[in-house]
Amino acid sequence: MPLRLTTREEDFGSVFHRFLNTREEQSQQVGSVVAGIIARVRANGDKALLSYTRQFDRFDATPQNIRVTPEEIASALSLCAPELMTSLKVAAKRIREYSLRQMPENLDYTDEQGVRLGHYWSAIDAVGLYVPGGTASYPSSVLMNAIPARVAGVSRLVMAVPSPEGTLNPALLAAAHVAGIAEIYKIGGAQAIAALAYGTGTIEPVDKIVGPGNAYVAEAKRQVFGAVGIDMIAGPSEVLVIADNKNNPAWIAADLLSQAEHDVLSQSVLVTDDATFADSVAGQVSQYLSTLPRREIAAAAWKNHGGVFIVENWQQACDICNKIAPEHVELAVGNPESLLPRIRHAGAIFLGRHTPEAVGDYVAGPSHVLPTSRTARFSSGLSVFDFLKRSSVIGCTPESLAKLSPYAEILAAAEGLDAHALSISVRKP
């Protein structure tokens, strides 16, 4: 059973602290293996990449067949049901419209001293999108990563997806087509991250890598950061549901399991002010687990990493939420607006009883690529801002430079940087 704890218990603080640190970190062994793969791909390019692809994905990869052809994309589209294509297009449209509203404006003004100041935004040139393949194939992740990049103005978008035995899920290629991705490679794992970061001969390097993956992919992204940008180090999925007893327990149980079924390390947490309601939800979870196709995964996640917290008031609930800083938060209460300002650390917040987290995974609009493992304390979900750079703009006239130069020269002298001061004083009339 998951941890059950009430805020009235004397040892609540210490037990809750242990709960925050239950999930395992990546092992040192993963880091060592990944470092070797990256070094080999960086040194040997295509030769190493193709060797790893043959080894791990079990197909005869060559420079000619690792790139997905237009014919393969057309074939994949023909295999997708019309209702799937319609759903992908609806999701894409909503993601695009939301992303367009996020686009920032440039800034340009002249201050009291006559100095022109501002900033302007420009897109990253090339972005690599990693997409899990095989059993964990998520077409929605293609849309959620690619469309904000396209809206931001990224001109080159490269998709890497592992293809066991050389086979790809047609829905992934359909999503790529809907998102406007034409450059797709049948590569995966740490070797794909290395190829995107450093290039291989067949594959030109990119400037930033985004997208989820397993522990080896996450560690590879960590190790190539600096050579390229990355979005985040993605961890197991999380949901925290703050719910009162006016909810249908079956709804809340389903919401908890919607994340538990992702991975045995996923975390689902219920926070409520009613112990009887908590019992009802837990009972409904048990009933669902007897029938769900992914019940073994969901049951392990719920048992080992789930939590049920009974609070005395909603402020305590918000405090617990902010300490966990979860990927997803549902405010399933009568007046969610009253709690919203109190939630400071969360990847995405879902308001009311009729907003299950899963709607955000697919069709709401904001990207479902969100901070996990408590990183919502200092980071945000993926958006157009991840694909944009801001450049400052400064312009002085002779008059405005004369007004500022005494202060700049004093600061330069204080730092012992005489050429800095000279570059200002030499311009005096």
Coordinates of N, CA and C in Angstrom, one line a residue, residues 144 238-242 255 258-259 326-333 335-337 339-340 343 346-368 370:
M144 N 4.1 17.8 -29.0 CA 4.3 18.7 -27.8 C 5.7 19.3 -27.9
E238 N 4.7 12.2 -12.6 CA 4.1 12.5 -11.2 C 2.8 13.2 -11.4
V239 N 1.9 12.9 -10.4 CA 0.6 13.6 -10.3 C 0.3 13.8 -8.8
L240 N -0.2 15.0 -8.4 CA -0.7 15.2 -7.1 C -2.1 15.7 -7.2
V241 N -3.0 15.1 -6.6 CA -4.4 15.5 -6.6 C -4.9 16.0 -5.3
I242 N -5.2 17.3 -5.2 CA -5.9 17.9 -4.0 C -7.4 17.8 -4.3
D255 N -7.5 9.2 -12.1 CA -6.4 10.3 -12.3 C -5.1 9.8 -11.7
S258 N -3.5 7.2 -13.9 CA -3.1 7.7 -15.2 C -1.7 8.0 -15.3
Q259 N -1.0 8.3 -14.2 CA 0.4 8.5 -14.1 C 1.1 7.3 -13.6
P326 N 5.4 18.9 -7.8 CA 5.1 17.8 -8.7 C 5.0 18.3 -10.2
E327 N 5.1 17.3 -11.1 CA 4.9 17.6 -12.5 C 3.5 18.1 -12.8
H328 N 2.5 17.4 -12.2 CA 1.1 17.7 -12.5 C 0.4 17.9 -11.1
V329 N -0.4 18.9 -11.0 CA -1.3 19.1 -9.9 C -2.7 19.3 -10.3
E330 N -3.6 18.5 -9.7 CA -5.1 18.7 -10.0 C -5.7 19.4 -8.7
L331 N -6.4 20.4 -8.9 CA -7.1 21.1 -7.8 C -8.6 20.7 -8.0
A332 N -8.9 19.5 -7.5 CA -10.3 19.0 -7.7 C -11.1 19.4 -6.4
V333 N -11.4 20.7 -6.3 CA -12.1 21.2 -5.2 C -13.2 22.1 -5.7
N335 N -13.8 25.3 -5.3 CA -13.3 26.6 -5.7 C -11.8 26.6 -6.0
P336 N -11.4 26.0 -7.1 CA -10.0 25.9 -7.4 C -9.2 27.2 -7.5
E337 N -9.9 28.2 -7.9 CA -9.3 29.5 -8.0 C -8.8 30.1 -6.7
L339 N -7.3 28.3 -4.5 CA -6.0 27.6 -4.2 C -4.9 27.9 -5.2
L340 N -5.3 28.3 -6.4 CA -4.3 28.5 -7.5 C -3.2 29.5 -7.1
I343 N -0.3 27.7 -5.1 CA 0.5 26.7 -5.7 C 1.7 27.4 -6.4
A346 N 4.9 23.8 -9.4 CA 4.2 22.8 -10.2 C 4.5 22.9 -11.7
G347 N 4.6 21.8 -12.4 CA 4.8 21.9 -13.8 C 3.5 22.4 -14.5
A348 N 2.4 21.8 -14.2 CA 1.1 22.2 -14.8 C 0.0 22.0 -13.7
I349 N -1.0 22.9 -13.7 CA -2.0 22.9 -12.7 C -3.4 22.8 -13.5
F350 N -4.2 21.9 -13.0 CA -5.5 21.5 -13.6 C -6.6 21.9 -12.7
L351 N -7.5 22.7 -13.2 CA -8.5 23.4 -12.3 C -9.9 22.7 -12.4
G352 N -10.3 22.3 -11.2 CA -11.7 21.8 -11.1 C -11.8 20.3 -11.2
R353 N -13.1 19.8 -11.1 CA -13.3 18.4 -11.1 C -13.4 17.8 -12.5
H354 N -13.5 18.6 -13.5 CA -13.7 18.1 -14.9 C -12.5 18.4 -15.7
T355 N -11.3 18.5 -15.1 CA -10.0 18.7 -15.8 C -9.0 17.6 -15.4
P356 N -9.2 16.4 -15.9 CA -8.2 15.4 -15.6 C -6.9 15.7 -16.2
E357 N -5.8 15.3 -15.6 CA -4.5 15.5 -16.1 C -4.3 15.0 -17.5
A358 N -4.9 13.9 -17.9 CA -4.8 13.3 -19.2 C -5.2 14.2 -20.3
V359 N -6.1 15.2 -20.1 CA -6.5 16.1 -21.2 C -5.3 17.0 -21.5
G360 N -4.4 17.3 -20.5 CA -3.2 18.0 -20.8 C -2.2 17.2 -21.5
D361 N -2.2 15.9 -21.4 CA -1.3 15.1 -22.1 C -1.5 15.1 -23.6
Y362 N -2.7 15.4 -24.0 CA -3.0 15.3 -25.5 C -3.5 16.5 -26.2
V363 N -4.5 17.2 -25.7 CA -5.3 18.1 -26.5 C -5.5 19.5 -25.9
A364 N -5.1 19.7 -24.6 CA -5.4 21.0 -24.0 C -4.7 22.2 -24.7
G365 N -3.4 22.0 -25.0 CA -2.7 23.1 -25.7 C -1.3 23.3 -25.2
P366 N -1.1 23.5 -23.9 CA 0.3 23.6 -23.3 C 1.1 22.3 -23.5
S367 N 2.4 22.4 -23.7 CA 3.2 21.2 -23.9 C 3.1 20.3 -22.6
H368 N 3.1 19.0 -22.8 CA 3.1 18.1 -21.7 C 4.5 17.7 -21.2
L370 N 7.2 18.5 -19.0 CA 7.1 19.3 -17.8 C 8.3 18.8 -16.8

